[in-house]
Steps between C-alpha positions, in 0.01 A plus 500: 500500500559227239839341438515623142428859601814493715717357225721692260684204351465127432815297435495154349733206475539377141548123458216307663301820546476662155656237275605135516739270319338271247635158419815365661856624500592185310272600212705808421840344565402206279386728216827694517711183494305344214524821297877451476478126433545368854290236675233627738640519857328299771230723653543388861878527497476838329252632755710385795819631339342841447372522859848435639674729250253786552523477880880503479511800266249691714724447805825589327367785288171619654254719315627369166851625568393856583776585751770339281369696198468169317299527181165325495597276209826395670313411820256282310776349282678376814174376653385312189847352438513369857143368465601284204820384669319402819244314286783307335529692170841661457483649150802658333505881510383553143210257532398636838497858372257403224270330752532782752410774253173324425419452868587859590291634215202279589494604866529862398174473306139423585535137385550327840242707686125538524314794650216441744168615356436749781843667512452771240147591608596521869798726434293728276222511759748600772644780285148621411441527875791746509747255652860458395579142396851367557679171437723345767678192371816293527555530127734647242443796272345302213183446706445875510628594155399204283305214657216684673435737207493203263227350721294818495615648832646837410647780705261793482184299437521209748781603735694810600836386636706186548732392780690201363782337694729491197469879466501614864743245646265389780277196493205364693464416786728794588253768623713769334352412161161608636648821638635572150148447364360752750765751390414445133134556582591848625626427852150406611426368845516117521137480616397665170629202300366149450725219378359193327707186447499123523777435755453531875877527552592726208187712462277511805746505791753755368229734369325490838834552678541845342141593587329432166168326472529161332302203377573174320369323192453123496455445127625141508329376818822452694483293821676792675202732457329376816810579703508847342143560615578367848783756517255779430569559131201580277502241219310528172472260205578765237512874424135508399410394855728772639330760279154384610607512866644851473195623306253344745692638795500846340124484435434389857701794635314742272165371630579559865 
């Protein structure tokens, strides 16, 4: 029996699997600052400041403030403010608010993202095969409601359900987020689901730990991919290769 014939659902990570950031963080922070008449912040300092600020916010208010019932915009306002401060730019409140509104709007649109050429076709192929397609991502609601649709990935035509950390209050690598996905797929058995992602720690290991099948994408030729393979993880260069593998495997099983 082929793998695909045993499946009822495929879940996918989002960033690095279906879409990617384009440009640098500094590009968008610079554009926002210049739009209100400020000098362009230093890219390197801005990038480092954001990394520290984001990590701190994620520790203090995980899942974009879900358990504290913090609004999404307030979570990001605090994160972006701290990013600028840590980068050495302490704007007054009025100036910062003008900059922040532009940044928040930009990252809630398709502007900073690009979709991989095989994402839409793979998801449609999976649904045509009768499989449910779900999203499992450490992301906030705008990915599901705004960003993915603006990139051509729509609920009902490319995917069926989303499990986003900002909405469910659990984030990868906590295996519970995969259990929530199985529930949303109709309480299916873990072995009837395949998860595809790009992180050994956040995607492959926790999905396997709940009994799901899993594989990894190495779209950017990461040096870690060899270690993933050595650990037994199936690794593919892109979703097109995954589709070819599943199709070939299905054809081989049919010919037996």
